[in-house]
PDB file of C-alpha atoms (C1' of nucleotides) in Angstrom:
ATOM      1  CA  UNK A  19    -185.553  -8.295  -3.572  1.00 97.00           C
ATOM      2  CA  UNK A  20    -187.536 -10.390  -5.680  1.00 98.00           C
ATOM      3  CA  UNK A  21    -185.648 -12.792  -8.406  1.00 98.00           C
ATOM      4  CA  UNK A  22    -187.509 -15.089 -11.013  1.00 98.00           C
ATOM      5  CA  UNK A  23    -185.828 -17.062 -13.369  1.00 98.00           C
ATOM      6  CA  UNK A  24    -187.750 -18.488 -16.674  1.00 98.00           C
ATOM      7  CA  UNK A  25    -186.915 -20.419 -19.756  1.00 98.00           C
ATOM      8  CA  UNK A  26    -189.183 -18.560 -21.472  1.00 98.00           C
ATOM      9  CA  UNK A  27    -188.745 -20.803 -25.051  1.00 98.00           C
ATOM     10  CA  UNK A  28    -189.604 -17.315 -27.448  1.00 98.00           C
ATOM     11  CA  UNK A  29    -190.439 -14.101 -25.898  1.00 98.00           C
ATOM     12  CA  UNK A  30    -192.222 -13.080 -28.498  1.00 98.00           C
ATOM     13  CA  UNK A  31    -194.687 -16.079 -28.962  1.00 97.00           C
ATOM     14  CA  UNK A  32    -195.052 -15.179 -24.708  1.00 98.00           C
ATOM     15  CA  UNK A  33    -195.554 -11.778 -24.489  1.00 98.00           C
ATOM     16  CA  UNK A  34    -198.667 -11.646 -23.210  1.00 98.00           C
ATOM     17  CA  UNK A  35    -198.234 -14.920 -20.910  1.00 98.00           C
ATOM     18  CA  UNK A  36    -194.637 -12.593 -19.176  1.00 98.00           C
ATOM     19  CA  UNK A  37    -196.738  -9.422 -18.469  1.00 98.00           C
ATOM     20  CA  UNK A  38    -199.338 -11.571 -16.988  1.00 98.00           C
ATOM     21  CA  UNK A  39    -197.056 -13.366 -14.844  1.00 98.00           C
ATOM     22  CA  UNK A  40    -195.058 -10.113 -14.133  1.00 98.00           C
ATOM     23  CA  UNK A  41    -198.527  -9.024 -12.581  1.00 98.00           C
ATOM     24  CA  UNK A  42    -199.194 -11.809 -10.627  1.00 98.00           C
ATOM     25  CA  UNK A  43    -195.689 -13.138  -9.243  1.00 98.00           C
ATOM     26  CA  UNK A  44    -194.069  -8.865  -8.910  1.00 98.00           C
ATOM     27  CA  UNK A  45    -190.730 -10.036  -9.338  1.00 98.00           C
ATOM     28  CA  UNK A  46    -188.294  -7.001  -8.903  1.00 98.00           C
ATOM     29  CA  UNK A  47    -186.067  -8.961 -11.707  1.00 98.00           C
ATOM     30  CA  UNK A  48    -186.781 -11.112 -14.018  1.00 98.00           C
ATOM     31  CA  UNK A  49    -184.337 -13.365 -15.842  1.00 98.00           C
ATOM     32  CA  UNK A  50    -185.244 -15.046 -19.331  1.00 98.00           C
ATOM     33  CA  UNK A  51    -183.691 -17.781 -21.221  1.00 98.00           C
ATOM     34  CA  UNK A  52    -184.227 -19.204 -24.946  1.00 98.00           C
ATOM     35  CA  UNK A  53    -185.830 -15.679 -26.040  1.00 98.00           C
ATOM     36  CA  UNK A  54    -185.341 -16.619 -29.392  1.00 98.00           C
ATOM     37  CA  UNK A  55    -185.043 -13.094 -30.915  1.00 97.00           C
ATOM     38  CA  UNK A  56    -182.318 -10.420 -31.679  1.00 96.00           C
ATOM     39  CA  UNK A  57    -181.944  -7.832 -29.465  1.00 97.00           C
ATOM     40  CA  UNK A  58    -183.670  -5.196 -31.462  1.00 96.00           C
ATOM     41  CA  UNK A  59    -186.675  -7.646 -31.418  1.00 96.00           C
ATOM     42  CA  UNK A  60    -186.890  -8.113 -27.900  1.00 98.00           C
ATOM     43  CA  UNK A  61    -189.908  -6.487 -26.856  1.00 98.00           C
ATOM     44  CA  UNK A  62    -188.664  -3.993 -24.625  1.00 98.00           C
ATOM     45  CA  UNK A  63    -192.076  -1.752 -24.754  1.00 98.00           C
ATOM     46  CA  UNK A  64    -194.061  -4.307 -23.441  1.00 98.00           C
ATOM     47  CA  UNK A  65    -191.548  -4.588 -20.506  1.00 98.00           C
ATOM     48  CA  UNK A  66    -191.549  -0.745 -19.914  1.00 98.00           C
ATOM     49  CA  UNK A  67    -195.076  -0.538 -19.533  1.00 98.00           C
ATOM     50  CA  UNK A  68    -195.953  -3.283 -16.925  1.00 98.00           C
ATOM     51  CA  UNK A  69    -192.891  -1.471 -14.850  1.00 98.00           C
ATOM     52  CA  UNK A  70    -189.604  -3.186 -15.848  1.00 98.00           C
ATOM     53  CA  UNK A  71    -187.710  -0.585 -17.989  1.00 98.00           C
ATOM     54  CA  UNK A  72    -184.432  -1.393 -17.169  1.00 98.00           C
ATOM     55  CA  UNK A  73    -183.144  -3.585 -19.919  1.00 98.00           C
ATOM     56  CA  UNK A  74    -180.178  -5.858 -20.523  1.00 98.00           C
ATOM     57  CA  UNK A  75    -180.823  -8.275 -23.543  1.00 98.00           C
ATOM     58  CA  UNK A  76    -177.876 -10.904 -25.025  1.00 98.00           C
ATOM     59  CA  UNK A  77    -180.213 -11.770 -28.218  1.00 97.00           C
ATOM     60  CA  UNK A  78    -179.431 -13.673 -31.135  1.00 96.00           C
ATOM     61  CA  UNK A  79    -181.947 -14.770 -34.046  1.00 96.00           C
ATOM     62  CA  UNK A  80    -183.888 -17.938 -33.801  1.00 96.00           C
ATOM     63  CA  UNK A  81    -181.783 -19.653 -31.447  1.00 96.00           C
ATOM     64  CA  UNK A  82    -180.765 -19.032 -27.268  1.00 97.00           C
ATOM     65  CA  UNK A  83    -180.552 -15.307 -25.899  1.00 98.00           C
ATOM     66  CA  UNK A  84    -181.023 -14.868 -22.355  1.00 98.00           C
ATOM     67  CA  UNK A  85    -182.146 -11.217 -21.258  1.00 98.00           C
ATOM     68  CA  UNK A  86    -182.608  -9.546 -17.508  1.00 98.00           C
ATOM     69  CA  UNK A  87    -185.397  -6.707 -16.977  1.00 98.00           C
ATOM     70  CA  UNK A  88    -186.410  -5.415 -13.598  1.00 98.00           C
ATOM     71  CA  UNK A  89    -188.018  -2.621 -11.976  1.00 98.00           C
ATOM     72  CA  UNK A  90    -184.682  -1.461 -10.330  1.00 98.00           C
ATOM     73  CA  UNK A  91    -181.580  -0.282 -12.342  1.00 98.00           C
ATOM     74  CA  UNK A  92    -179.287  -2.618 -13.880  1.00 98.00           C
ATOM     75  CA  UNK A  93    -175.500  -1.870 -14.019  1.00 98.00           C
ATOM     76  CA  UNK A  94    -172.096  -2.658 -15.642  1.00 98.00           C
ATOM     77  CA  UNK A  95    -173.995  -4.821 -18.257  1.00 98.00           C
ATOM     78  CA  UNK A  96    -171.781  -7.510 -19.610  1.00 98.00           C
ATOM     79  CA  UNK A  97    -171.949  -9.987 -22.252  1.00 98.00           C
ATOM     80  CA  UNK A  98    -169.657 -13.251 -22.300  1.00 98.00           C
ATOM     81  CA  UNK A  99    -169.366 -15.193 -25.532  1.00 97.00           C
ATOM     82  CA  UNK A 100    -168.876 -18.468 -23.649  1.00 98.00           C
ATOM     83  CA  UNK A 101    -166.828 -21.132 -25.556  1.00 97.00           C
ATOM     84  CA  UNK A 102    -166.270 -18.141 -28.222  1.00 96.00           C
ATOM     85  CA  UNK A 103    -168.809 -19.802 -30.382  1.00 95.00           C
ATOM     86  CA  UNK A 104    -170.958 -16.216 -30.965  1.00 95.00           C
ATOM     87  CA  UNK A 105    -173.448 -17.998 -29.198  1.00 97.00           C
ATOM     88  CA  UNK A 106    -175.950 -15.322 -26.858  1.00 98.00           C
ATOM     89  CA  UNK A 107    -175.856 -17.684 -23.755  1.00 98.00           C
ATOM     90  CA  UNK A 108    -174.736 -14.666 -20.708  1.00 98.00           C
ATOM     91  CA  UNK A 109    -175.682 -11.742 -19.259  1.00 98.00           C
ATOM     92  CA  UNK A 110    -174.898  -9.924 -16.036  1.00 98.00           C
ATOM     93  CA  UNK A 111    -175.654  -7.091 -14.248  1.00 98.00           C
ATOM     94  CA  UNK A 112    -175.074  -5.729 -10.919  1.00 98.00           C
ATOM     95  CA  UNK A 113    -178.191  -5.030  -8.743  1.00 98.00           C
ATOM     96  CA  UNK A 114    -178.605  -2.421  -6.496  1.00 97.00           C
ATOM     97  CA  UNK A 115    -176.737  -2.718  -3.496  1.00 95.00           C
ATOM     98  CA  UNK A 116    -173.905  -4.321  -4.920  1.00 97.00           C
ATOM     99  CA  UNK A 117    -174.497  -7.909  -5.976  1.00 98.00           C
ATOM    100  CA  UNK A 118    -174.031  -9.346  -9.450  1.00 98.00           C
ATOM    101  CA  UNK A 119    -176.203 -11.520 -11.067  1.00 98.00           C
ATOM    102  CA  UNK A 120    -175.342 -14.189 -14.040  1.00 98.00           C
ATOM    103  CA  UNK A 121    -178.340 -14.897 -16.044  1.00 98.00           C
ATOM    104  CA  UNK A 122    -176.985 -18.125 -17.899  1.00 98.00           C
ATOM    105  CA  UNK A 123    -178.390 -20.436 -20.918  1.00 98.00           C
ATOM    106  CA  UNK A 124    -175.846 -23.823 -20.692  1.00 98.00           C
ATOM    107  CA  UNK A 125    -175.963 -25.941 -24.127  1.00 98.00           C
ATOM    108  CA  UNK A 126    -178.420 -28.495 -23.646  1.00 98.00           C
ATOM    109  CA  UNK A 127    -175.944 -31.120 -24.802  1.00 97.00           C
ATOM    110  CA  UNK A 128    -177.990 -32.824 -27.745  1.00 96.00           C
ATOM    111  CA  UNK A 129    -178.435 -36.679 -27.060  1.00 96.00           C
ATOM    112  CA  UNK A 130    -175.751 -39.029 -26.860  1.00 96.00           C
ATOM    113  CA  UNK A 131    -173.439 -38.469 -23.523  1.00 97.00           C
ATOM    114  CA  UNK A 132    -170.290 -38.563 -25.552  1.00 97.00           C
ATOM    115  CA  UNK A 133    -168.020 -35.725 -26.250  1.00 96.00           C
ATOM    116  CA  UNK A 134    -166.223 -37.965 -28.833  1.00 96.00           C
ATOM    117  CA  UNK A 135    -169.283 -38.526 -31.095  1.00 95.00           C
ATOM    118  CA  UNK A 136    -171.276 -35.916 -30.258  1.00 96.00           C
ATOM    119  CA  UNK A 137    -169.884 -32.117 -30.301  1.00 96.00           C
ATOM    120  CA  UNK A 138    -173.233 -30.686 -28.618  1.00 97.00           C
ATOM    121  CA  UNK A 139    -172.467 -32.829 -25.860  1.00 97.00           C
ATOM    122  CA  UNK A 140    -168.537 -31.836 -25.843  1.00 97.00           C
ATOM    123  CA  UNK A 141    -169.595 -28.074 -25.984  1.00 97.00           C
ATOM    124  CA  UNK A 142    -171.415 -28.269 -22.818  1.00 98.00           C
ATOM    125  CA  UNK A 143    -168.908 -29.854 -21.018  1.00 98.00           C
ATOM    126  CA  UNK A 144    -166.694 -27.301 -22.286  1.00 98.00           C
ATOM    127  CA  UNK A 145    -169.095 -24.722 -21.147  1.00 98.00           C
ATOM    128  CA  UNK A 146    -169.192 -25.993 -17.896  1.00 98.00           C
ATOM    129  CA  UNK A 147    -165.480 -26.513 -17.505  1.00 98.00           C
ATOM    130  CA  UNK A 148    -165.311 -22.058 -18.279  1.00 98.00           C
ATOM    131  CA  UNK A 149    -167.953 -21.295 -16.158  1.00 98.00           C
ATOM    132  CA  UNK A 150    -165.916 -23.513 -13.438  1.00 98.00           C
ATOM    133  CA  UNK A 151    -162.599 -21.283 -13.964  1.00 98.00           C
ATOM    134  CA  UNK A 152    -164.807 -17.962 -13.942  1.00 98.00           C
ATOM    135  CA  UNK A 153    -166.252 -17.682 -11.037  1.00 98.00           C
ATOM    136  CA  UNK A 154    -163.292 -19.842  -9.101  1.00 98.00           C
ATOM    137  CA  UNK A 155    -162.268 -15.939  -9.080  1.00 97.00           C
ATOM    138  CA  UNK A 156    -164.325 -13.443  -6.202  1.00 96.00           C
ATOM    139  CA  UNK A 157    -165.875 -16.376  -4.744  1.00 94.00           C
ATOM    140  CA  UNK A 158    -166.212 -14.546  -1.718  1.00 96.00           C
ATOM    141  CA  UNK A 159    -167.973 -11.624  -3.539  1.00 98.00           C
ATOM    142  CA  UNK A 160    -171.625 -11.089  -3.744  1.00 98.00           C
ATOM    143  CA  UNK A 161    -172.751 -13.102  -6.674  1.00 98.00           C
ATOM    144  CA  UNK A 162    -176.338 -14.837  -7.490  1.00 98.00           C
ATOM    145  CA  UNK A 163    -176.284 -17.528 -10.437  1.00 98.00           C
ATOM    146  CA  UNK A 164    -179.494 -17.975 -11.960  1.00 98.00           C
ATOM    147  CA  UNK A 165    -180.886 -19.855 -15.516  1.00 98.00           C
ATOM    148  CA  UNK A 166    -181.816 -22.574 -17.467  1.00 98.00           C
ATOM    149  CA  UNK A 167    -178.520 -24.635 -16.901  1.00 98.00           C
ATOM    150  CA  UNK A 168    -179.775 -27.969 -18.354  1.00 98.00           C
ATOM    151  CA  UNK A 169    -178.129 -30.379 -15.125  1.00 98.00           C
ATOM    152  CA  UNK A 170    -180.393 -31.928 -13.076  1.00 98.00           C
ATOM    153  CA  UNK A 171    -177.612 -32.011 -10.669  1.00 98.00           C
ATOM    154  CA  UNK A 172    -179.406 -34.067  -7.308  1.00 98.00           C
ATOM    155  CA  UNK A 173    -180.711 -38.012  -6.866  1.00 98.00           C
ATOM    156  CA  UNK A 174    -184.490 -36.353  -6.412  1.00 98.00           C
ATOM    157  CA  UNK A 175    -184.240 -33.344  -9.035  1.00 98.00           C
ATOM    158  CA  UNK A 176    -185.357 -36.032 -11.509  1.00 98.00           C
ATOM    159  CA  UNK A 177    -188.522 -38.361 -11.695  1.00 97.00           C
ATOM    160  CA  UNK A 178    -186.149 -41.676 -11.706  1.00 97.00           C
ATOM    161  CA  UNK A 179    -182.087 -40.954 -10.744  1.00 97.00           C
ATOM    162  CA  UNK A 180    -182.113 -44.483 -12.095  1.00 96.00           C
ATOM    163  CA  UNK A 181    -183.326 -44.430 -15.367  1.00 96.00           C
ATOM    164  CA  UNK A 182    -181.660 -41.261 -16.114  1.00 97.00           C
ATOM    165  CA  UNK A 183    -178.298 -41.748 -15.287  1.00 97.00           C
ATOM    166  CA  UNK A 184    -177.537 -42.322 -18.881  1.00 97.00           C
ATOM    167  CA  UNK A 185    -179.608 -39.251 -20.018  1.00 97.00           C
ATOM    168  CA  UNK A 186    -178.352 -36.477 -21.153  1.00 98.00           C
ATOM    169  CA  UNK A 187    -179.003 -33.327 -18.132  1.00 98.00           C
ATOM    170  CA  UNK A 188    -178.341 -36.357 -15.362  1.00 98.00           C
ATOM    171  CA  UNK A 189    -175.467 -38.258 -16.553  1.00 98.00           C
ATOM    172  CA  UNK A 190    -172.172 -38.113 -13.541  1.00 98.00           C
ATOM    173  CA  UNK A 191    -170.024 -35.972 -15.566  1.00 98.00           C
ATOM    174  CA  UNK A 192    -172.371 -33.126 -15.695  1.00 98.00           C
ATOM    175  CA  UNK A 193    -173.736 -33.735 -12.164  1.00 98.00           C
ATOM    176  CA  UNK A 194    -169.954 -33.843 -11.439  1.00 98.00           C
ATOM    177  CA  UNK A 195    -169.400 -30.576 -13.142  1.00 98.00           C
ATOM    178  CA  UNK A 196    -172.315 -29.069 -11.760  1.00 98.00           C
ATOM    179  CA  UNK A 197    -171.119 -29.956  -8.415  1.00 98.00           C
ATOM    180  CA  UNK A 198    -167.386 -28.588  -9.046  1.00 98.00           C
ATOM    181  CA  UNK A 199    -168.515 -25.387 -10.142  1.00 98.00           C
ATOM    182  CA  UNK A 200    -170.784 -25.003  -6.930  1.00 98.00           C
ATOM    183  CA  UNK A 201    -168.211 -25.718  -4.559  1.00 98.00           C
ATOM    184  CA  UNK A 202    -165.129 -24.102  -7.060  1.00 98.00           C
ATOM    185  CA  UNK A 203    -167.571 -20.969  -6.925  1.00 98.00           C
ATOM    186  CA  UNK A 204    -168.601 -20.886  -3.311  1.00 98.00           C
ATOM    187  CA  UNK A 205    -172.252 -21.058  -4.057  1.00 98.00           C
ATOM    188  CA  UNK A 206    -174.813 -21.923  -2.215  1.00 98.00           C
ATOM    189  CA  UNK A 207    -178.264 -24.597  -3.721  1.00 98.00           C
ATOM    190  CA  UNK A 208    -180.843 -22.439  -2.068  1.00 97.00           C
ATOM    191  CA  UNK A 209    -183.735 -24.676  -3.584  1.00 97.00           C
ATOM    192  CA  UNK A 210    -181.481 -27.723  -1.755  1.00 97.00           C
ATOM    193  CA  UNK A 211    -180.612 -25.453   1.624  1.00 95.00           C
ATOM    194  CA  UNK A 212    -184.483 -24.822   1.480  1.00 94.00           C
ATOM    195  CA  UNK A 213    -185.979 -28.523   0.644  1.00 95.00           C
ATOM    196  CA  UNK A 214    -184.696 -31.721   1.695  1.00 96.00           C
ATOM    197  CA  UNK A 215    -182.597 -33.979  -0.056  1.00 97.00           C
ATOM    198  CA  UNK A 216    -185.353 -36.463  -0.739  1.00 97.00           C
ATOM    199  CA  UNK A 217    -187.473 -34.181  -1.933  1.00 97.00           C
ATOM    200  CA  UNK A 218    -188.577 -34.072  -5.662  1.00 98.00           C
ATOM    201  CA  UNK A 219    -187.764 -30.195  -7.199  1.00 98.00           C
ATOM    202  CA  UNK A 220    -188.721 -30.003 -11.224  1.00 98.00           C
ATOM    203  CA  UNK A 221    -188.734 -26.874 -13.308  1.00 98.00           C
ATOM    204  CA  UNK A 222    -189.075 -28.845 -16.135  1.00 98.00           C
ATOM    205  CA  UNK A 223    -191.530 -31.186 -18.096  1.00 98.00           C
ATOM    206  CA  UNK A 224    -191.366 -32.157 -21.828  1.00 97.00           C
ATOM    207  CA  UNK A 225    -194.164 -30.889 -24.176  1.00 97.00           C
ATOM    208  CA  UNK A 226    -194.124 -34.608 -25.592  1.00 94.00           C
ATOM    209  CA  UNK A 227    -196.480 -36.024 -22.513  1.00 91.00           C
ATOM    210  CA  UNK A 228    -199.440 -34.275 -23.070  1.00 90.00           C
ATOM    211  CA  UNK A 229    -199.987 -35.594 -19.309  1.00 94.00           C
ATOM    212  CA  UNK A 230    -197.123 -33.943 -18.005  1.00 96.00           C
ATOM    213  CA  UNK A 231    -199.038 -33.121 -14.341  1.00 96.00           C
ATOM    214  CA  UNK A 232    -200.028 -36.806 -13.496  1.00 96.00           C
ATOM    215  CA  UNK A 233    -197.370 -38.508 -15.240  1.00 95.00           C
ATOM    216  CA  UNK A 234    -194.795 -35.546 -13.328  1.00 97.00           C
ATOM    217  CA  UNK A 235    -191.463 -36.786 -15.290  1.00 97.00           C
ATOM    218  CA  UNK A 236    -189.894 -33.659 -14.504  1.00 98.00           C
ATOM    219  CA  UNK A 237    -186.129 -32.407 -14.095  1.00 98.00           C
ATOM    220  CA  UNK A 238    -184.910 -29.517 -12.094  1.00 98.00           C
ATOM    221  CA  UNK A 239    -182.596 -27.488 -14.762  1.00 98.00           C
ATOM    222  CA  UNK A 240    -183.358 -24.124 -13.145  1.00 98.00           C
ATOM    223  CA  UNK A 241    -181.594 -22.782 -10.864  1.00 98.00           C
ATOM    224  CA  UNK A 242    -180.627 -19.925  -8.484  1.00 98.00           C
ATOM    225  CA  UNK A 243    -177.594 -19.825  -6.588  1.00 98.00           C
ATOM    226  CA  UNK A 244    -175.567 -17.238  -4.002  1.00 98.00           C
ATOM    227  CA  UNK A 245    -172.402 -16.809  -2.437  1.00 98.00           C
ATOM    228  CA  UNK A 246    -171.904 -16.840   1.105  1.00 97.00           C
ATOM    229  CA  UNK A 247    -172.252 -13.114   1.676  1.00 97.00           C
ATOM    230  CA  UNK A 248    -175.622 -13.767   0.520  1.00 97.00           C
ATOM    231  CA  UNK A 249    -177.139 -16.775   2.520  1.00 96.00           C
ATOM    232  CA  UNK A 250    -178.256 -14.717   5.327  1.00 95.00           C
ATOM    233  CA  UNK A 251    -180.087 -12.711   2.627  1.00 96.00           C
ATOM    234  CA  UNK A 252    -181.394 -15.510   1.139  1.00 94.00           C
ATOM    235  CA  UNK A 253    -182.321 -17.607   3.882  1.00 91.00           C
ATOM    236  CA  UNK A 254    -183.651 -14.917   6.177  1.00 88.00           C
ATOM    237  CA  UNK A 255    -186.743 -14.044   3.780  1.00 86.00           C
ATOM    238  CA  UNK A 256    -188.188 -18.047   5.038  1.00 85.00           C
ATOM    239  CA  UNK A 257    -188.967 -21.276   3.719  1.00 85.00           C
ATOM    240  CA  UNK A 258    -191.110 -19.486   0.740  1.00 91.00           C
ATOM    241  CA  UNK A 259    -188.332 -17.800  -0.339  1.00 94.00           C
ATOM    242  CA  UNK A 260    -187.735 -20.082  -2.773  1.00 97.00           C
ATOM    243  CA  UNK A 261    -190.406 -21.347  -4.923  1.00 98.00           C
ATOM    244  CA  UNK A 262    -190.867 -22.774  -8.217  1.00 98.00           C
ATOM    245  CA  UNK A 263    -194.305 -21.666 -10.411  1.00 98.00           C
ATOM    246  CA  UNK A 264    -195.649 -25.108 -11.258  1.00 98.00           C
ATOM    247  CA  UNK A 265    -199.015 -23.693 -12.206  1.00 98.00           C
ATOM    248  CA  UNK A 266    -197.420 -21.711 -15.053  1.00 98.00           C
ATOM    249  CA  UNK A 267    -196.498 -24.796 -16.805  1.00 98.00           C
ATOM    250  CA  UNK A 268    -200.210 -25.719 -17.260  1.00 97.00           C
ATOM    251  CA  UNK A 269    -200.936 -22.462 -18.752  1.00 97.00           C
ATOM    252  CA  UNK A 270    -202.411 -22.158 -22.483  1.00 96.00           C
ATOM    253  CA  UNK A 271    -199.719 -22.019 -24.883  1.00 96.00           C
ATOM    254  CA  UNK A 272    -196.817 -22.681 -21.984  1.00 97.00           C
ATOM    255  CA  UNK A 273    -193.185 -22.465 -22.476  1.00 98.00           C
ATOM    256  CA  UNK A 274    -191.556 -26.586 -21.277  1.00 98.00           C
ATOM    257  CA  UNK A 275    -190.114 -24.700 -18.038  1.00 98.00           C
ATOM    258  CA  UNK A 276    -191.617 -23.691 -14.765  1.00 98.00           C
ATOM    259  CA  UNK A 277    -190.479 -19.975 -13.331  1.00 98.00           C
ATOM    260  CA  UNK A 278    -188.328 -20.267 -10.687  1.00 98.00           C
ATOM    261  CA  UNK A 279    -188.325 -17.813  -7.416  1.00 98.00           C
ATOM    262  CA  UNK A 280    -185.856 -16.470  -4.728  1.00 98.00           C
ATOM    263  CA  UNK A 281    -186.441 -13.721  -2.389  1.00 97.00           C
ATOM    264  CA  UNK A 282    -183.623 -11.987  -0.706  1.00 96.00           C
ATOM    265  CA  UNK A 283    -183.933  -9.924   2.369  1.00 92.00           C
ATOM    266  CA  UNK A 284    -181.834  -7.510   1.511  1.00 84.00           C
TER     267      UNK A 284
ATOM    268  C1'  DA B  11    -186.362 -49.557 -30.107  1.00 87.31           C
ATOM    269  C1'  DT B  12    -189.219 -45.691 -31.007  1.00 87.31           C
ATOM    270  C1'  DG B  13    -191.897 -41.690 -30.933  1.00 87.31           C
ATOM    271  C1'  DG B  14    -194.076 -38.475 -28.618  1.00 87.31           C
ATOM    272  C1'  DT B  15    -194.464 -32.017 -28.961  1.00 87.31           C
ATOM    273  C1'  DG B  16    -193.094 -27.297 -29.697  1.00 87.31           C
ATOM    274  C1'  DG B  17    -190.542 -22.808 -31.705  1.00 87.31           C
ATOM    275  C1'  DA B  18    -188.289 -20.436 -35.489  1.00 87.31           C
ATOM    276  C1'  DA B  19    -187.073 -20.367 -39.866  1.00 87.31           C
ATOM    277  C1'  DG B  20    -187.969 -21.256 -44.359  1.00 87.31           C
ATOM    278  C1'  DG B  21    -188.109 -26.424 -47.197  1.00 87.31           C
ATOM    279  C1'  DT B  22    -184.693 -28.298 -41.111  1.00 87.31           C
ATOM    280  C1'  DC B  23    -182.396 -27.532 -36.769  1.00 87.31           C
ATOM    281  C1'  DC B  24    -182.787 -27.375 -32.033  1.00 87.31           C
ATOM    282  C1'  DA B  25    -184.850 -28.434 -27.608  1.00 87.31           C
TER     283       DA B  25
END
DNA sequence: ATGGTGGAAGGTCCA
């Protein structure tokens, strides 16, 4: 079972760009973040026809929406309004043979580090803190976490730990929530089980250095995760069972984020 | 200390 995660930053402007990719990469599911389109806008044809007609879209105009298509079918399809702010951040599905996957879109937290002066920041935290008490629950269940999460959690999932520490997607409280709800949830860092410690991981690079590839200031804010009945699964398929799409992010017209891959043997 | 770029919407917000 093939899983690709992809901040996909409008699905619409992309279209073309997915059902390439689709072609190349023959994910069996395929999660997308920052789809920036209602659901009845999500373009669900072009989805059918390159194989992936099972649908489950969380959409919302202009802003966020996260949807999951795949070439398998998609059950007990659930949306949860995080924070209760009516914002389309969540979807999950269960695959077949049992596990359920969380396609996820975390606030990005604005600028300032502050949740006194700055409520972006606040509502991420917040975010975090649910997400935390959710999945505390069935931890021992079969459960993959995948999206655009916006926390570089790790010293060497961004360029400098030390000249980030005070920006926003690396500062110790997330990193500390990100770590909390890893352990609270019983997940597993396959990128981290797979690749060293010291070893740089970005699925991110800002659109403002137009030398993103040599300058390589990137930030890993993508992520797939599992629970423990799953490592086997997701450790069996090899050290190229987890890979992130670098070469996407130097297509024409790219989105700022890199797919990111898992294979489970399953 | 600042600005750099991109998407959607619509004359600005968000990343």
């Amino acid at each position: 079972m093939r899983i690709i995660t992809w901040n996909i930053n409008s699905v619409r402007l992309r279209i073309d760009s997915v059902v390439r990719f689709l072609e190349q990469a023959q994910p069996d599911v395929l999660c997308l973040q920052e789809i920036k389109c209602h659901d009845d806008q999500f373009p669900a044809k072009a989805f059918a026809k390159a194989g992936y007609e099972h649908i489950a879209v969380n959409g919302q105009k202009a802003y966020h929406g996260v949807a999951t298509v795949a070439r398998v079918p998609l059950e007990d399809i659930e949306r949860r309004d995080y924070c209760s702010m009516g914002d389309a951040r969540h979807v999950a599905v269960t695959l077949p043979g049992g596990a359920r996957l969380h396609n996820f879109y975390v606030p990005a937290g604005g600028d300032v580090p502050d949740p006194e002066t700055n409520d972006k920041f606040a509502h991420k935290l917040s975010f975090m803190d649910e997400m935390t008490k959710v999945f505390a629950k069935g931890k021992t269940t079969p459960r993959i976490i995948v999206g655009d999460l916006n926390i570089a959690p790790e010293e060497h999932d961004v360029w400098s730990h030390k000249q980030l520490l005070k920006v926003v997607s690396h500062t110790p409280v997330e990193t500390d929530a990100m770590r909390q709800l890893i352990k609270g949830g019983g997940f597993i860092d396959v990128a981290r089980e797979l690749h060293a410690p010291e070893e740089k991981l970005f699925s991110w690079w800002s659109y403002r250095s137009p030398k993103w590839a040599e300058s390589n200031k990137g930030r890993r804010l993508d992520h797939i995760w599992v629970t423990e009945p799953l490592r086997e699964a997701a450790l069996a398929a090899g050290p190229d069972a987890f890979h992130i799409h670098r070469d996407v992010r130097g297509w024409e017209k790219p989105s700022d984020h890199a797919p990111v891959r898992l294979d489970l043997a399953v």
